[in-house]
Coordinates of C-alpha atoms in Angstrom, one line a residue:
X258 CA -20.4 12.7 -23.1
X259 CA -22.8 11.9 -20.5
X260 CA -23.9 8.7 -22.5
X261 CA -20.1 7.4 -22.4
X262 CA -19.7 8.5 -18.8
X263 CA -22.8 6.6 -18.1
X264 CA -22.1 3.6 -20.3
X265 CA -18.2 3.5 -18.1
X266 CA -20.2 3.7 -15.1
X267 CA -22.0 0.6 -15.4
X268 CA -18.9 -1.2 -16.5
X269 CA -17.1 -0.4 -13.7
X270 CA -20.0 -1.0 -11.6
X271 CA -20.2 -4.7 -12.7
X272 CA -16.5 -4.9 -12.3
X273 CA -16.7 -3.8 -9.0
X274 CA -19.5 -6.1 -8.1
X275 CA -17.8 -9.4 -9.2
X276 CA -14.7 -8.8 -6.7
X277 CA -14.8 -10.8 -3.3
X278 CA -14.3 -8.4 -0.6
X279 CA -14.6 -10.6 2.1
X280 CA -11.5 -13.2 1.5
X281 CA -8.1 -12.1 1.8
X282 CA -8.8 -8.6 1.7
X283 CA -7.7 -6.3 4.9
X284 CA -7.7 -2.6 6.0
X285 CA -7.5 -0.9 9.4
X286 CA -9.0 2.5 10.2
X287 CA -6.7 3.7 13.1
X288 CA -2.9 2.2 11.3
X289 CA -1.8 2.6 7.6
X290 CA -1.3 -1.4 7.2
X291 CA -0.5 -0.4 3.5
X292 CA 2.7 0.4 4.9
X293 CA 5.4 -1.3 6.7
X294 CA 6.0 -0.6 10.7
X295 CA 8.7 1.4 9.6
X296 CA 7.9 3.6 6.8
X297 CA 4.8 4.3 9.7
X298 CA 6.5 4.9 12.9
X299 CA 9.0 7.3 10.8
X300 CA 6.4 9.6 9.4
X301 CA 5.0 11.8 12.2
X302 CA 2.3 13.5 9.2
X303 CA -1.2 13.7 9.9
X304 CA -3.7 14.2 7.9
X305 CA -2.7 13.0 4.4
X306 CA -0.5 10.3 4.0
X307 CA 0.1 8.8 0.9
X308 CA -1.3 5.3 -0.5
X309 CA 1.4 2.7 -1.1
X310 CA -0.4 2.3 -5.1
X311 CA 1.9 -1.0 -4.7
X312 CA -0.3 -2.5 -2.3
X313 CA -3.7 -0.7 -2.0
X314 CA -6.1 -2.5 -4.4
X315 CA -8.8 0.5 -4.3
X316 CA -6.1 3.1 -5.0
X317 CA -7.3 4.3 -8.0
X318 CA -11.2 4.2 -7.0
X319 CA -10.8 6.6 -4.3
X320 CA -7.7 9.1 -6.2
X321 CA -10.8 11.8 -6.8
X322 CA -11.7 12.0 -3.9
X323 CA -8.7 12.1 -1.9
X324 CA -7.2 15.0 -4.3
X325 CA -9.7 17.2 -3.9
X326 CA -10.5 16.5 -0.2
X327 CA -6.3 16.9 0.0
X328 CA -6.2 14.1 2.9
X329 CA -7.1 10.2 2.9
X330 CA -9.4 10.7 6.4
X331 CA -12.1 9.6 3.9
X332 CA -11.1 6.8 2.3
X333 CA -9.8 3.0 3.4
X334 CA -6.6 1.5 1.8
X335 CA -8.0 -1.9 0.9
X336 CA -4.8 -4.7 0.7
X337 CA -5.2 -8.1 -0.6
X338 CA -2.9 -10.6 1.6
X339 CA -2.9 -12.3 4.7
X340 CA -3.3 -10.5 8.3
X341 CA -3.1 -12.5 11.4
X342 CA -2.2 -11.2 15.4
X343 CA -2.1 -13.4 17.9
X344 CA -1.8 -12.9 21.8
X345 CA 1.5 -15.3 23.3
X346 CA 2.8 -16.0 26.8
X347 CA 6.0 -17.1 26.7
X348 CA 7.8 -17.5 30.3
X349 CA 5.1 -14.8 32.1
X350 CA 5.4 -12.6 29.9
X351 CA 2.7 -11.8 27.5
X352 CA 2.9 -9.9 23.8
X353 CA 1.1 -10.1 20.4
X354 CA 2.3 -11.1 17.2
X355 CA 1.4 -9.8 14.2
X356 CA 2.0 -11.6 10.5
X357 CA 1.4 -9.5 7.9
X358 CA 1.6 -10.5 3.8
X359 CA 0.7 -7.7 1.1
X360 CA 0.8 -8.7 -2.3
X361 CA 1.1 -6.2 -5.0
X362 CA -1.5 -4.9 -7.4
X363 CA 0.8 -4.1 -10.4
X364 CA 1.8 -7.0 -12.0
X365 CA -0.2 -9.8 -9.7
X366 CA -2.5 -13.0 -11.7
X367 CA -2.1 -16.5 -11.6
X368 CA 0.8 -18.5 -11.6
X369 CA 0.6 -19.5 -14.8
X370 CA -0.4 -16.3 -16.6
X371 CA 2.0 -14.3 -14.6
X372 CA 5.7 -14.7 -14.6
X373 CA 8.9 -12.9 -14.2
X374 CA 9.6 -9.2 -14.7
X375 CA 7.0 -6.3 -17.1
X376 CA 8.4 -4.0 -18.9
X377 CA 8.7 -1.4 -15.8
X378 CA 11.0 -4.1 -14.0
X379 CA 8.0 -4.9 -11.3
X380 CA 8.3 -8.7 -10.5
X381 CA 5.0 -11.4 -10.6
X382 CA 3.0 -11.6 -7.7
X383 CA 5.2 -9.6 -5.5
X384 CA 4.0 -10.0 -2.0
X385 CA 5.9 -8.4 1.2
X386 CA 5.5 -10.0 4.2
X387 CA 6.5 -8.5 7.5
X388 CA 6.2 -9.6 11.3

């Protein structure tokens, strides 16, 4: 038991270690960018919220840990896309703009490996993009 455990370990390990975390990746400690502006500003729960598994790439990494701890305070969505926020002045009057694109972890690859709908109707390289 401890021999297979050990042996998964490695694997997932080496897995783990071949990812690029530092392109196109995103998180945010303070706002649950897994999420749109909407499904956040109508949930007033603190505490545990629950990952988006559509769009958080490290969902199933941290699930132990999060179920027994019984919040996510200890753990960082991680969503691959494109984030961007930009300060503007348009006629004296300044705001920010934010783009942000989230692409789906359940049916996502390359173009020409992935296409169309899966059997659970989720759609190839599904990305959601909000501003």
């Amino acid at each position: 038991s401890n021999m297979a455990y050990s042996k998964n370990e490695k694997r997932y390990k080496k897995l783990l270690c071949t990812v690029d975390l530092t392109k196109d990746f995103f998180f945010s400690y303070s706002f649950h960018v897994m999420r749109s502006l909407q499904k956040n500003l109508c949930n007033h729960e603190t505490g545990h919220v629950l990952y988006e598994t559509m769009f958080v790439w490290n969902e199933f990494l941290t699930r132990g840990i999060r179920n027994h701890l019984k919040n996510t305070l200890w753990t960082v969505a991680l969503v691959y896309g494109f984030f961007k926020q930009v300060k503007l002045s348009i006629s004296g009057r300044d705001f920010k703009l934010a783009l942000i694109a989230r692409r789906s972890c359940h049916y996502a690859g390359t173009r020409y490996l992935k296409r169309g709908v899966n059997e659970k109707g989720r759609v190839a390289n599904d990305v959601e993009t909000e501003q």
